[in-house]
mmCIF file of C-alpha atoms and ligand atoms in Angstrom:
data_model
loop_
_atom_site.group_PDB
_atom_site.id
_atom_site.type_symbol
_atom_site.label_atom_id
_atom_site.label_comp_id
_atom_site.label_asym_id
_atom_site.label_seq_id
_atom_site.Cartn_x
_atom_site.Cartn_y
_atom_site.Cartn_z
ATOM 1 C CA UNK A 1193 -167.281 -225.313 -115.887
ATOM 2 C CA UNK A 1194 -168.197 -223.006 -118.160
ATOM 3 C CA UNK A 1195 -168.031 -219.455 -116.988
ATOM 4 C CA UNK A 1196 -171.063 -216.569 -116.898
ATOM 5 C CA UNK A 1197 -173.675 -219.970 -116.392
ATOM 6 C CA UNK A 1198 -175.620 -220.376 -113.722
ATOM 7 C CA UNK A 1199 -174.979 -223.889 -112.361
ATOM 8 C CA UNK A 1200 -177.993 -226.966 -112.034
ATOM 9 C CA UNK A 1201 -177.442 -229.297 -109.737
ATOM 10 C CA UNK A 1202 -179.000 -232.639 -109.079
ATOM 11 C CA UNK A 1203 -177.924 -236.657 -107.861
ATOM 12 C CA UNK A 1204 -179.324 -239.819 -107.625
ATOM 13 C CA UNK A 1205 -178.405 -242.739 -105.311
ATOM 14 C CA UNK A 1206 -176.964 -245.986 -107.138
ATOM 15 C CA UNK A 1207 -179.276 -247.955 -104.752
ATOM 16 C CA UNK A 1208 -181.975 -250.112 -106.480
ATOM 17 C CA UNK A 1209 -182.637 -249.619 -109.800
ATOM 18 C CA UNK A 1210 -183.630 -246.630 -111.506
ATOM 19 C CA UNK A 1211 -187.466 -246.571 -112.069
ATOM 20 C CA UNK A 1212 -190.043 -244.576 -114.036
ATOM 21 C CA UNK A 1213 -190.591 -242.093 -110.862
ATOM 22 C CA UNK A 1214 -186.810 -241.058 -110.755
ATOM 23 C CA UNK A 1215 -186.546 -240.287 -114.878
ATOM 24 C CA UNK A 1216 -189.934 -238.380 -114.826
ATOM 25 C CA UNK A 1217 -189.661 -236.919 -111.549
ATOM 26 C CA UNK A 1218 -185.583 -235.592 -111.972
ATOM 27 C CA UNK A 1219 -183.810 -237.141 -115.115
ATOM 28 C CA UNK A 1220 -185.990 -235.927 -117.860
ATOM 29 C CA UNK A 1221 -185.649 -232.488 -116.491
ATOM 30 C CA UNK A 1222 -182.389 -232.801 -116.086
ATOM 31 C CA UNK A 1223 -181.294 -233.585 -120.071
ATOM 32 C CA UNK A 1224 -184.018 -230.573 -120.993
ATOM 33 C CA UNK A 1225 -182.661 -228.386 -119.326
ATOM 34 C CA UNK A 1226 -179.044 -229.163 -120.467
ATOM 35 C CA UNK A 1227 -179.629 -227.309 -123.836
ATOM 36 C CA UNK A 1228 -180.286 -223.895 -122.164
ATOM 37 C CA UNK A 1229 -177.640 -221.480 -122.523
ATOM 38 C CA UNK A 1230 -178.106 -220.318 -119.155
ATOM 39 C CA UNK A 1231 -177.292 -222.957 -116.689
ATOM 40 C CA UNK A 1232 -174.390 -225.645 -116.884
ATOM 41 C CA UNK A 1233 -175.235 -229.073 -115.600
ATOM 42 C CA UNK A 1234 -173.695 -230.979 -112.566
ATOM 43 C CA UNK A 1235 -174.861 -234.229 -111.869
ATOM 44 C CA UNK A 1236 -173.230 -236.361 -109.225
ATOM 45 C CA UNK A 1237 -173.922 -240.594 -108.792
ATOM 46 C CA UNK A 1238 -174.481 -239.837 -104.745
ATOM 47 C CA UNK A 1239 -172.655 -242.907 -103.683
ATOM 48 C CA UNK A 1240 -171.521 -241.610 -100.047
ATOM 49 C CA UNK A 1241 -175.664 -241.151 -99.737
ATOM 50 C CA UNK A 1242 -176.276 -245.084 -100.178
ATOM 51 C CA UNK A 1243 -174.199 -246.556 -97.405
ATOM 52 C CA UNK A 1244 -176.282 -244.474 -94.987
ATOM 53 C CA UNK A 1245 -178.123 -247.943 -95.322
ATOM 54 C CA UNK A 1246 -175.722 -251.460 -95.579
ATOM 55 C CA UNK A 1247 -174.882 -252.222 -99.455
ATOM 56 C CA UNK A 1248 -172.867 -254.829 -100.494
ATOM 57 C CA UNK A 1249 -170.250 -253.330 -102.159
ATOM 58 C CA UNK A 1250 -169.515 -255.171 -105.373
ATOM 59 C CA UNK A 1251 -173.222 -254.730 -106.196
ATOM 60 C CA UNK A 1252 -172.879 -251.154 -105.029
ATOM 61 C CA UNK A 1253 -169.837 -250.647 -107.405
ATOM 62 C CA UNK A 1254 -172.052 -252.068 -110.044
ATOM 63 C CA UNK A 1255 -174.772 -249.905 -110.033
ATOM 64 C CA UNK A 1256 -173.055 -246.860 -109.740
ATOM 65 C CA UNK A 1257 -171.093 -247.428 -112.976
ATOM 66 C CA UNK A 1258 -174.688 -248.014 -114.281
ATOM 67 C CA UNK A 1259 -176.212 -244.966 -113.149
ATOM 68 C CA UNK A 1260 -173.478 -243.097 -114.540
ATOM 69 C CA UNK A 1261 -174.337 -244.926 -117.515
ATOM 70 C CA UNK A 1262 -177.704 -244.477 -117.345
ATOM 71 C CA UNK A 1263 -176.856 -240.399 -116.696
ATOM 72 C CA UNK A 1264 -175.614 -240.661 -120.399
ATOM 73 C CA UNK A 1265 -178.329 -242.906 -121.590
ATOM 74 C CA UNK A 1266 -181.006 -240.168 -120.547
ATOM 75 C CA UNK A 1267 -179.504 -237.251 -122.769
ATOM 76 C CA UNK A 1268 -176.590 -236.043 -120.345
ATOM 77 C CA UNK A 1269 -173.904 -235.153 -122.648
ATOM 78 C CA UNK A 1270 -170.421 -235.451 -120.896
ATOM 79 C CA UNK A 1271 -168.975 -232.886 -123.267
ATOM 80 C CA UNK A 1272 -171.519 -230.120 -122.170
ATOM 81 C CA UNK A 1273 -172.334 -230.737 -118.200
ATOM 82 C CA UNK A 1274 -170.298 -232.838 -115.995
ATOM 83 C CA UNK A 1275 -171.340 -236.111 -113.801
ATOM 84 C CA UNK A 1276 -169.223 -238.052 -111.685
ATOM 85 C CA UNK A 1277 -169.220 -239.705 -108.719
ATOM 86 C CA UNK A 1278 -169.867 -238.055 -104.948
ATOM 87 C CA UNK A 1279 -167.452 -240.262 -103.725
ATOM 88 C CA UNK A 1280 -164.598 -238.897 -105.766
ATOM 89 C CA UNK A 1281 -165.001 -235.943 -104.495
ATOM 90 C CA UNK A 1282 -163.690 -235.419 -100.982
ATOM 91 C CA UNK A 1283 -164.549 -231.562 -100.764
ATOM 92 C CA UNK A 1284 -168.615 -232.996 -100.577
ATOM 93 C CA UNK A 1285 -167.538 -234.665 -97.036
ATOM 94 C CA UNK A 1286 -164.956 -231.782 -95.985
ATOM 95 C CA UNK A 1287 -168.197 -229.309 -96.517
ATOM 96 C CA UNK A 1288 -170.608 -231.590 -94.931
ATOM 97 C CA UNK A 1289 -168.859 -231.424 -91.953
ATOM 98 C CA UNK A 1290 -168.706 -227.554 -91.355
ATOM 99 C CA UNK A 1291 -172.560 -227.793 -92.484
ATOM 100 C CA UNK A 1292 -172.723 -229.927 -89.485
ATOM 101 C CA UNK A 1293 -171.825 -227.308 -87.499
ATOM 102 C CA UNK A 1294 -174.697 -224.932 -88.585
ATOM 103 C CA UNK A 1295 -177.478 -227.392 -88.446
ATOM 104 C CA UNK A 1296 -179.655 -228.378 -85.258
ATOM 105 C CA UNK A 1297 -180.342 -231.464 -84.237
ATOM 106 C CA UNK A 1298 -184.154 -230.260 -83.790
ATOM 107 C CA UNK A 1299 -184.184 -229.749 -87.859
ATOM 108 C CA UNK A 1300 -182.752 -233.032 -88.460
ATOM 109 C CA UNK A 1301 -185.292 -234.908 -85.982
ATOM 110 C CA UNK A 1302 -187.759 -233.360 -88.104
ATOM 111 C CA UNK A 1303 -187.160 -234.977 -91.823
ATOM 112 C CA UNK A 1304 -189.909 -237.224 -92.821
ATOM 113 C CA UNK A 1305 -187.137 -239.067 -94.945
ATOM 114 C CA UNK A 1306 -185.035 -239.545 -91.204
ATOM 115 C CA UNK A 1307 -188.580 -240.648 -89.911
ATOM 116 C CA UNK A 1308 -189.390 -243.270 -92.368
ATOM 117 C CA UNK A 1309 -185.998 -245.182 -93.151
ATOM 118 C CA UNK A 1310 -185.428 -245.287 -89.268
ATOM 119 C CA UNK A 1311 -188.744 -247.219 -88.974
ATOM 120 C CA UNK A 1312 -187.213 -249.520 -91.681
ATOM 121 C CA UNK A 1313 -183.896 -250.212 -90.781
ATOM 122 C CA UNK A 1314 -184.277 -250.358 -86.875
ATOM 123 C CA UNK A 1315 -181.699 -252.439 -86.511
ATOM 124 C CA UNK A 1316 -179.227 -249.223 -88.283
ATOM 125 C CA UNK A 1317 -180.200 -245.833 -86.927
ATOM 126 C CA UNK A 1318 -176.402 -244.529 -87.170
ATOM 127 C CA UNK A 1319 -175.562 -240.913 -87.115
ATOM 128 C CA UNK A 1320 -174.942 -240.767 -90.970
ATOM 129 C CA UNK A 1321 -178.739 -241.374 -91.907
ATOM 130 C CA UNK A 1322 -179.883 -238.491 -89.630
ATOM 131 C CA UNK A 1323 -177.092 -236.097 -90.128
ATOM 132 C CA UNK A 1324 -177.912 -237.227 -94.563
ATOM 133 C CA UNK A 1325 -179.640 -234.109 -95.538
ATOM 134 C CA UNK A 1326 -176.625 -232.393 -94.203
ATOM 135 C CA UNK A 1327 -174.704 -233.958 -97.174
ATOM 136 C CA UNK A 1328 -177.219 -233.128 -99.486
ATOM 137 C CA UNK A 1329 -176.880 -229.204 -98.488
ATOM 138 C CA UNK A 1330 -173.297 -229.725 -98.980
ATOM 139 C CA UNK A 1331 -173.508 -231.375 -102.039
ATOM 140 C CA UNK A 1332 -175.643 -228.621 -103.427
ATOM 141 C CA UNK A 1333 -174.259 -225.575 -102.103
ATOM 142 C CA UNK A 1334 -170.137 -226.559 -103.137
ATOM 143 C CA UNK A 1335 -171.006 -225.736 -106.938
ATOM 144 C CA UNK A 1336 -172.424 -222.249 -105.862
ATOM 145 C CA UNK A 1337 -176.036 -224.340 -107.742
ATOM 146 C CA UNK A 1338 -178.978 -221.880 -108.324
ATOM 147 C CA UNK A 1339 -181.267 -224.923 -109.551
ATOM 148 C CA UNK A 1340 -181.508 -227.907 -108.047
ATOM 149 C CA UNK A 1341 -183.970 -230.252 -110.433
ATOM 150 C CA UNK A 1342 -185.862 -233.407 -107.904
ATOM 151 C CA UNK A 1343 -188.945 -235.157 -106.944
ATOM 152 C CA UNK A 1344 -191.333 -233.866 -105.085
ATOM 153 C CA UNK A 1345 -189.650 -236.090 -102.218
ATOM 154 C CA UNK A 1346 -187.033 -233.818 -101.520
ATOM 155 C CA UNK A 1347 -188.474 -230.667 -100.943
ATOM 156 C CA UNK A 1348 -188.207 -231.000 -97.124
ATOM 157 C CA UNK A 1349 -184.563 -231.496 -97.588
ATOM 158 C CA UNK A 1350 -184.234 -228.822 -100.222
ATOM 159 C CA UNK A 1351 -185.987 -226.251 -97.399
ATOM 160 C CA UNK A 1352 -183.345 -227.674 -94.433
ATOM 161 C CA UNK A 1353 -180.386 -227.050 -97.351
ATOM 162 C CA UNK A 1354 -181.140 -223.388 -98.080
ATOM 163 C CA UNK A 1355 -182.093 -222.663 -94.494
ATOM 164 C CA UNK A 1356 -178.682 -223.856 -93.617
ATOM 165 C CA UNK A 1357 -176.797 -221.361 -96.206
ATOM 166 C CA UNK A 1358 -179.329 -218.639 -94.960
ATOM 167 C CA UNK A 1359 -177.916 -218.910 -91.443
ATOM 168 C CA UNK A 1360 -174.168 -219.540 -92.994
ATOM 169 C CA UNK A 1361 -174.532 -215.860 -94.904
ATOM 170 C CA UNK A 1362 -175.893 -214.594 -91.674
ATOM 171 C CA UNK A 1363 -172.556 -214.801 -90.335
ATOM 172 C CA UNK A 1364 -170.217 -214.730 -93.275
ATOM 173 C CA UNK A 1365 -171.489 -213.167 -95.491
ATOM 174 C CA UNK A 1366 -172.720 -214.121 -99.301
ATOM 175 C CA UNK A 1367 -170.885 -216.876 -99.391
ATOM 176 C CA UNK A 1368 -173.372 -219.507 -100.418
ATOM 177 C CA UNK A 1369 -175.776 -218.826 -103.498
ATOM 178 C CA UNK A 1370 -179.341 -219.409 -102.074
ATOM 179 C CA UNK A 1371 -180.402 -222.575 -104.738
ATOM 180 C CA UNK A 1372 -184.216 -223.483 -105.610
ATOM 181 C CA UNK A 1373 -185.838 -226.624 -105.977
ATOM 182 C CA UNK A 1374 -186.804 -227.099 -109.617
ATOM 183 C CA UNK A 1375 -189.961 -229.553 -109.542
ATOM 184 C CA UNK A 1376 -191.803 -230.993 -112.801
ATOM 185 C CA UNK A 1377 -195.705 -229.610 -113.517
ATOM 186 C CA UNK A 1378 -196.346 -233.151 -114.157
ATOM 187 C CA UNK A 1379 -194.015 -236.299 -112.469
ATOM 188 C CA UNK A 1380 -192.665 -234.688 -109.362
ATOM 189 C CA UNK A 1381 -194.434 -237.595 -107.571
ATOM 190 C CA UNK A 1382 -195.126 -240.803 -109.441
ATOM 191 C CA UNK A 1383 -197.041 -242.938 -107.574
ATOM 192 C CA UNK A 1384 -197.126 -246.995 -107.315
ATOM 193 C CA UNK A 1385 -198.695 -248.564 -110.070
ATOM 194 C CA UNK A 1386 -200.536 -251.410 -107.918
ATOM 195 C CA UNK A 1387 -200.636 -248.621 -104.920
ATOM 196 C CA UNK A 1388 -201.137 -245.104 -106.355
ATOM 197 C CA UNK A 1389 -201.744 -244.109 -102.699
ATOM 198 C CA UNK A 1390 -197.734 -244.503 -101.884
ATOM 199 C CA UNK A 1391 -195.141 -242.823 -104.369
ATOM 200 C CA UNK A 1392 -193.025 -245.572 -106.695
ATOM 201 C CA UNK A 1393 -189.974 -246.298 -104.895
ATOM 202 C CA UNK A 1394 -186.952 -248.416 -105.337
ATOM 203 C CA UNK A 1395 -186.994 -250.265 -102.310
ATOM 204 C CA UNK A 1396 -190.453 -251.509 -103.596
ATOM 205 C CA UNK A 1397 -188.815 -254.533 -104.878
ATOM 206 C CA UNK A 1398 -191.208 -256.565 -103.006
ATOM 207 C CA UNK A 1399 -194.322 -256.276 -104.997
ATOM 208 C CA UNK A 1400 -192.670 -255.676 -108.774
ATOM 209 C CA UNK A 1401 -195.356 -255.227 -110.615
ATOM 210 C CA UNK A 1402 -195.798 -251.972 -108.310
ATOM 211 C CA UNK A 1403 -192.880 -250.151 -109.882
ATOM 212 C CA UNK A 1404 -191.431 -249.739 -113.572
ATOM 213 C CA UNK A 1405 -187.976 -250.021 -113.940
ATOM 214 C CA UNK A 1406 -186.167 -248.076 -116.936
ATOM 215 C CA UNK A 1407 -184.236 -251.535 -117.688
ATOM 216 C CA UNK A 1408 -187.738 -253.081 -118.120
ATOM 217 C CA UNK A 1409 -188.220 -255.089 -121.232
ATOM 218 C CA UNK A 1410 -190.981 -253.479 -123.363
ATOM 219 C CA UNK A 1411 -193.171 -256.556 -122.907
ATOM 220 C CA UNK A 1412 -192.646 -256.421 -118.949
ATOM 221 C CA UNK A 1413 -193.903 -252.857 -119.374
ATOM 222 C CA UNK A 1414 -196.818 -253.585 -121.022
ATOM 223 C CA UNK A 1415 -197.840 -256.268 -118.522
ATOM 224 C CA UNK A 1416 -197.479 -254.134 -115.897
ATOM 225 C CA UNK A 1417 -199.653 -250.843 -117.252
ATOM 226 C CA UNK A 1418 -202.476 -253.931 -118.561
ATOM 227 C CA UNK A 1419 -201.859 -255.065 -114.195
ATOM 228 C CA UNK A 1420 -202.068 -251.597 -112.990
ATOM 229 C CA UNK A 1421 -204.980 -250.688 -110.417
ATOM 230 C CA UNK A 1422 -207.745 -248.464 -111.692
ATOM 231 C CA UNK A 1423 -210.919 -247.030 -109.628
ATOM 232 C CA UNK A 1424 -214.271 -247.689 -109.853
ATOM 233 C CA UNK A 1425 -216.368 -245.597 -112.098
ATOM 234 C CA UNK A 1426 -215.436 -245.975 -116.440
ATOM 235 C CA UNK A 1427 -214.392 -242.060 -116.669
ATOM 236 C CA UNK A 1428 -210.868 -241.252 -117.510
ATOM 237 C CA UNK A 1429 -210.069 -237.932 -115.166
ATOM 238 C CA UNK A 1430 -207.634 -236.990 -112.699
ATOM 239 C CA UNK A 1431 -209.525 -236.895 -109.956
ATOM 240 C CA UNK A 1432 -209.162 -237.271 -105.844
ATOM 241 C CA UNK A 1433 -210.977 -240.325 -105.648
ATOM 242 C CA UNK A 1434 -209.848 -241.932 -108.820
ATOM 243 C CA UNK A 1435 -205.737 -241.734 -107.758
ATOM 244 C CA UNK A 1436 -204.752 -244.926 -110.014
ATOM 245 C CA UNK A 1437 -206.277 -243.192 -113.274
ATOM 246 C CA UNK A 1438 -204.513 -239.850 -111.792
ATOM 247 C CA UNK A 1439 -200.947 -240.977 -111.634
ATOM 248 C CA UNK A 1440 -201.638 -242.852 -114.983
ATOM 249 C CA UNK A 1441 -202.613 -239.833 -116.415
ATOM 250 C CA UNK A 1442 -199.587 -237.651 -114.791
ATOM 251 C CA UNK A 1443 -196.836 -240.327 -116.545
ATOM 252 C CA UNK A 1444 -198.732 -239.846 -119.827
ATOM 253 C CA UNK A 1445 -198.778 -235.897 -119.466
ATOM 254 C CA UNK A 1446 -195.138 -236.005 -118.597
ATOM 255 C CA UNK A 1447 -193.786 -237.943 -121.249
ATOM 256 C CA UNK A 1448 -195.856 -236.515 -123.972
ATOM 257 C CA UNK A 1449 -195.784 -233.241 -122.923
ATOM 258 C CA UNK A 1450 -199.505 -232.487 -123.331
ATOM 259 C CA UNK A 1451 -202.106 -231.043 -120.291
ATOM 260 C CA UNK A 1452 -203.926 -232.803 -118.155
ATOM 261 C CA UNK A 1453 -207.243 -231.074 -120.138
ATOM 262 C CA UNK A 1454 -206.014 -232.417 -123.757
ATOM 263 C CA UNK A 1455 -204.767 -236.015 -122.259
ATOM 264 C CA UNK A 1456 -208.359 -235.912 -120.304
ATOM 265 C CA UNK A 1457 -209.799 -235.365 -123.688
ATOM 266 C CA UNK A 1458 -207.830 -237.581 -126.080
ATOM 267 C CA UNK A 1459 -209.254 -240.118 -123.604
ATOM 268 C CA UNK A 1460 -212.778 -239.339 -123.244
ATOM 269 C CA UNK A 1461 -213.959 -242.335 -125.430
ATOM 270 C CA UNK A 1462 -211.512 -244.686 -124.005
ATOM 271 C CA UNK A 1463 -211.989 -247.613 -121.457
ATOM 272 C CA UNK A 1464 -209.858 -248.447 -118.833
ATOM 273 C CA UNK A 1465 -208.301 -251.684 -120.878
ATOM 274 C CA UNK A 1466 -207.217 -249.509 -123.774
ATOM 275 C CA UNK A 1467 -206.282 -246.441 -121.991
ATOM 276 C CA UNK A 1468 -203.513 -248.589 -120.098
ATOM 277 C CA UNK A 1469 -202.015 -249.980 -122.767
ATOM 278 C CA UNK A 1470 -201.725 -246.508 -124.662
ATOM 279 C CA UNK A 1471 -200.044 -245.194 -121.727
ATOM 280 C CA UNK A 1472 -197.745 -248.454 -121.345
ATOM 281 C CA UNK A 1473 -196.823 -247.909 -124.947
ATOM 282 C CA UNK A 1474 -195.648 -244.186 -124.373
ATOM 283 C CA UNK A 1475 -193.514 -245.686 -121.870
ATOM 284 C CA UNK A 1476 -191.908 -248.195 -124.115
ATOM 285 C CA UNK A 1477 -191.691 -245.574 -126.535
ATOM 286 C CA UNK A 1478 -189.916 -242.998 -124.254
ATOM 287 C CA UNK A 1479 -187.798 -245.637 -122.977
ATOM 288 C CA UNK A 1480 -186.846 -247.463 -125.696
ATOM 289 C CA UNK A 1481 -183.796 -245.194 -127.148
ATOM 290 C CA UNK A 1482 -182.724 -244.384 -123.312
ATOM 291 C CA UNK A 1483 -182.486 -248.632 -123.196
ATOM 292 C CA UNK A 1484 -180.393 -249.070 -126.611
ATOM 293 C CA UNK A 1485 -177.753 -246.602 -125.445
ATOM 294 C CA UNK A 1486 -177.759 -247.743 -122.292
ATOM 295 C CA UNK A 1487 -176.236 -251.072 -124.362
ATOM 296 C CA UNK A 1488 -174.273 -249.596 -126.444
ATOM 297 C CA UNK A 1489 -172.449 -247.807 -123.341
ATOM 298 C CA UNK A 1490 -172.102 -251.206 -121.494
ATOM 299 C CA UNK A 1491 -170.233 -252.788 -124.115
ATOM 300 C CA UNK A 1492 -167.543 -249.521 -124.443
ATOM 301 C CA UNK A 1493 -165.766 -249.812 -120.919
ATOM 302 C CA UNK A 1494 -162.583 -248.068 -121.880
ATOM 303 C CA UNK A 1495 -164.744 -245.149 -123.318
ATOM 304 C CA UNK A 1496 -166.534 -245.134 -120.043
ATOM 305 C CA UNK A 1497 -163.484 -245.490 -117.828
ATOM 306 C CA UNK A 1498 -161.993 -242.302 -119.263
ATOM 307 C CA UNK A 1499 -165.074 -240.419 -118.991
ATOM 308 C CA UNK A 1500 -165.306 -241.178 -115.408
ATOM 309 C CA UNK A 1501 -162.188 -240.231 -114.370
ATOM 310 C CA UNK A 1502 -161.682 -236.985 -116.511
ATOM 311 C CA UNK A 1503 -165.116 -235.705 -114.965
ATOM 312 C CA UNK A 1504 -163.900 -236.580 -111.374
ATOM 313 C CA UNK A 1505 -160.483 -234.374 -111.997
ATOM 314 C CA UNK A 1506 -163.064 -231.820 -113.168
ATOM 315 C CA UNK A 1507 -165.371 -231.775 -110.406
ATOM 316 C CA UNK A 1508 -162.398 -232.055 -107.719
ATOM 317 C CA UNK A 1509 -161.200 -228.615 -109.381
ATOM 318 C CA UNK A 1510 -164.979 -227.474 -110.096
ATOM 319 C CA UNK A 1511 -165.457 -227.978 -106.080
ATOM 320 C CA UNK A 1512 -162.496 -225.764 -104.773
ATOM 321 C CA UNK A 1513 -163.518 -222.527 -104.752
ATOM 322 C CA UNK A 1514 -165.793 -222.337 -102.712
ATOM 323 C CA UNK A 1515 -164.654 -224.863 -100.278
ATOM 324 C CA UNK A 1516 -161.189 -222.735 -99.996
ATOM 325 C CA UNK A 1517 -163.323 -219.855 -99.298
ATOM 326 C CA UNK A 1518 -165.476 -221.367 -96.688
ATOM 327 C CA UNK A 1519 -162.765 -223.265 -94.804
ATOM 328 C CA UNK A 1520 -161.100 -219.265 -94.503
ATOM 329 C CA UNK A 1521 -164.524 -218.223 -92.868
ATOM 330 C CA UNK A 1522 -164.980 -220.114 -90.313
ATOM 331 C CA UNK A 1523 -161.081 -220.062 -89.448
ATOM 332 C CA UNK A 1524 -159.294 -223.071 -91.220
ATOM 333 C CA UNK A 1525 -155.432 -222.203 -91.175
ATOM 334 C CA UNK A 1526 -154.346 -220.948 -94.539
HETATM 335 P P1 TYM B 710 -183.201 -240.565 -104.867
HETATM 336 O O1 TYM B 710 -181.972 -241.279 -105.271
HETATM 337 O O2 TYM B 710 -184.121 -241.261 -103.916
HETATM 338 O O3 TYM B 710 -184.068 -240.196 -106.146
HETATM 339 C C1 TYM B 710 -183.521 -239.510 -107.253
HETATM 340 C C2 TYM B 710 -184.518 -238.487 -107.776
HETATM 341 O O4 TYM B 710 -185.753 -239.122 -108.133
HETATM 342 C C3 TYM B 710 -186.852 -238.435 -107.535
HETATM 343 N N1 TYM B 710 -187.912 -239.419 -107.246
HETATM 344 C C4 TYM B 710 -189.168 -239.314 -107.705
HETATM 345 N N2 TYM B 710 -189.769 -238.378 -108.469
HETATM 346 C C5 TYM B 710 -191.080 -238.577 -108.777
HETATM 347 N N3 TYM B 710 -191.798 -239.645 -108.341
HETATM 348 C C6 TYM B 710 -191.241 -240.613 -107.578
HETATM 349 N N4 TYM B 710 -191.948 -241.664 -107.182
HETATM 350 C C7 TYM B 710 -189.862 -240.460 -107.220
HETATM 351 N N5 TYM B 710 -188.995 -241.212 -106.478
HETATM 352 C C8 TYM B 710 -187.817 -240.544 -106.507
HETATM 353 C C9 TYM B 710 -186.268 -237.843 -106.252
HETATM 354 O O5 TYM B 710 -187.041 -236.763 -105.780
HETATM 355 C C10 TYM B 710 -184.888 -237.429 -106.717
HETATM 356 O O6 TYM B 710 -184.937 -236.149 -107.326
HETATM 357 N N6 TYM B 710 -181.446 -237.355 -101.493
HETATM 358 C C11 TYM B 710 -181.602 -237.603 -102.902
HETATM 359 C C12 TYM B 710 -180.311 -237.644 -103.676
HETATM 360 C C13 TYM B 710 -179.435 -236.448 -103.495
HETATM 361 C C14 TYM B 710 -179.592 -235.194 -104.136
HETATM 362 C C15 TYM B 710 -178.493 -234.400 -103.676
HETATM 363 C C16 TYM B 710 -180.540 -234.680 -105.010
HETATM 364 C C17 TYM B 710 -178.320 -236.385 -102.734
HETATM 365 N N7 TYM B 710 -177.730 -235.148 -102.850
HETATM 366 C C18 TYM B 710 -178.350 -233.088 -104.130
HETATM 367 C C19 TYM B 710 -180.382 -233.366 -105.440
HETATM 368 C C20 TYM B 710 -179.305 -232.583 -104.987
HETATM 369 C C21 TYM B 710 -182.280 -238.951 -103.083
HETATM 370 O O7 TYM B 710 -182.194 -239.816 -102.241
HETATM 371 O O8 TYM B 710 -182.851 -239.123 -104.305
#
């Protein structure tokens, strides 16, 4: 880690496949904001997260490797910010569980996250998906983060994490920096592209054509901007009662960077037909170089091996201080 920085950090579950709301929601930010000279960049493959819910664990395996691929593919340079796996890292559990011990059940009960994946998984409420945004606190606040770049998704979890450390320093003292959410102008919450009422999500595997995944073939991109739901009226505007040409208009703005005024305007002669396909093509565009090193990657395994386990000797060491000085707080034999 390198020293005088203030320290991002962010992690994605290897669950699903990574889709278009993840990269423009969290990964994009993440690789721009790698260059700064003021923060380093931690990024962790949250793989203790995903068995909150049953995986099978070859294919769980699998897709973690890929995501720490797909970390790299996106612009994170292992030289210059450091990724690895959660799981590698016990001081993320050993921290969770003193964080247990300063959170209420009454906060937990309340995460609309808790809510929702208890509805679907009835048949799996176990302790570990309510007591989840624990981890996540822990995660974040065993790097001593100050930025912590995500979705719109997480900001109730975000609130519970620096609550937590609040009431931690309360007692301790300023032991735990107090991190902020970091969410995009434009992306934080991409929505469905056959159901712009519900945000894209990777358990949406059901209807496909819904979400775009960032291993989707250009022409399977195209098809499904030229599929996508618009509203009634011809007018390209992001407006409340016109959410399918809003979140349309929101991936445009964040990959090209522009306002929602000058996309509105580049539009403004534009029918629905024409308008989809220009914003399916800035997808394929944006994705395309992300998808060729995401190749090259998969065919250098050695080069990949070593990266993973030099980072998760890093992070182990990266993850002690604090941890050492917590576990003396609250009375841990020395
Ligand atoms: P996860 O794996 O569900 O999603 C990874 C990131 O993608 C964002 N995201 C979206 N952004 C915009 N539009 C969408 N439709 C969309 N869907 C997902 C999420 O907000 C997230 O930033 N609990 C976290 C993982 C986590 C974490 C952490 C994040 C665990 N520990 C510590 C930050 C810091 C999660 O399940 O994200």
């Amino acid at each position: 880690m390198q020293e005088g920085k203030k320290i991002i950090f962010s992690g994605m579950q290897p669950t699903g496949e990574p889709h278009l709301g993840n990269y423009l929601g969290a990964l994009k930010n993440w690789a721009s904001l790698q260059d700064s000279n003021e923060y380093f960049g931690i990024y962790s493959i949250v793989d203790m997260h995903s068995i909150t819910v049953r995986q099978d664990p070859a294919e769980l395996r699998k897709k973690a490797r890929n995501l720490f691929m797909s970390y790299m593919a996106i612009g994170i340079d292992p030289e210059k910010s450091l990724l690895f796996f959660q799981s590698h890292v016990p001081g993320h559990a050993e921290l969770s569980w003193i964080l247990n011990c300063f959170t209420y059940m009454g906060e937990l009960s309340r995460m609309t996250q808790y809510k929702e994946k208890s509805l679907k998984h009835a048949d799996n409420i176990n302790a570990g998906l309510f007591t989840y945004p624990v981890l996540m606190a822990a995660d974040i606040l065993l790097y001593g983060s100050h930025l912590v770049p995500i979705g719109d998704d997480q900001r109730q979890h975000m609130e519970l994490c620096r609550d937590i450390a609040h009431r931690f320093n309360t007692i301790y003292g300023d032991v735990f920096v107090i991190p902020e959410g970091y969410y995009p102008k434009t992306g934080a919450r991409i929505m469905g592209l056959q159901e712009p009422a519900k945000k894209m999500s990777k358990s949406d595997a059901t209807n496909e054509s819904n979400v775009v995944f960032l291993s989707d073939t250009p022409d399977i991109i195209l098809s499904k901007f030229k599929r996508a739901v618009t509203d009634s009226g011809s007018e390209i505007k992001a407006a409340a009662d016109k959410p399918g040409i809003a979140n349309l208009l929101a991936i445009y703005c964040a990959i090209s960077k522009k306002s929602l005024e000058e996309a509105e305007a580049e539009f403004a002669s534009a029918g629905y037909g024409d308008f989809k396909k220009r914003v399916g093509e800035a997808v394929v565009e944006e994705l395309r170089p992300i998808q060729q090193k995401l190749d090259e990657l998969s065919k250098n395994r050695d080069y990949v091996d070593s990266l993973i386990k030099a980072n998760a000797e890093k992070a182990v060491a990266a993850s002690q201080r604090i941890l050492r000085k917590v576990k003396k707080k609250v009375g841990y034999p020395s």
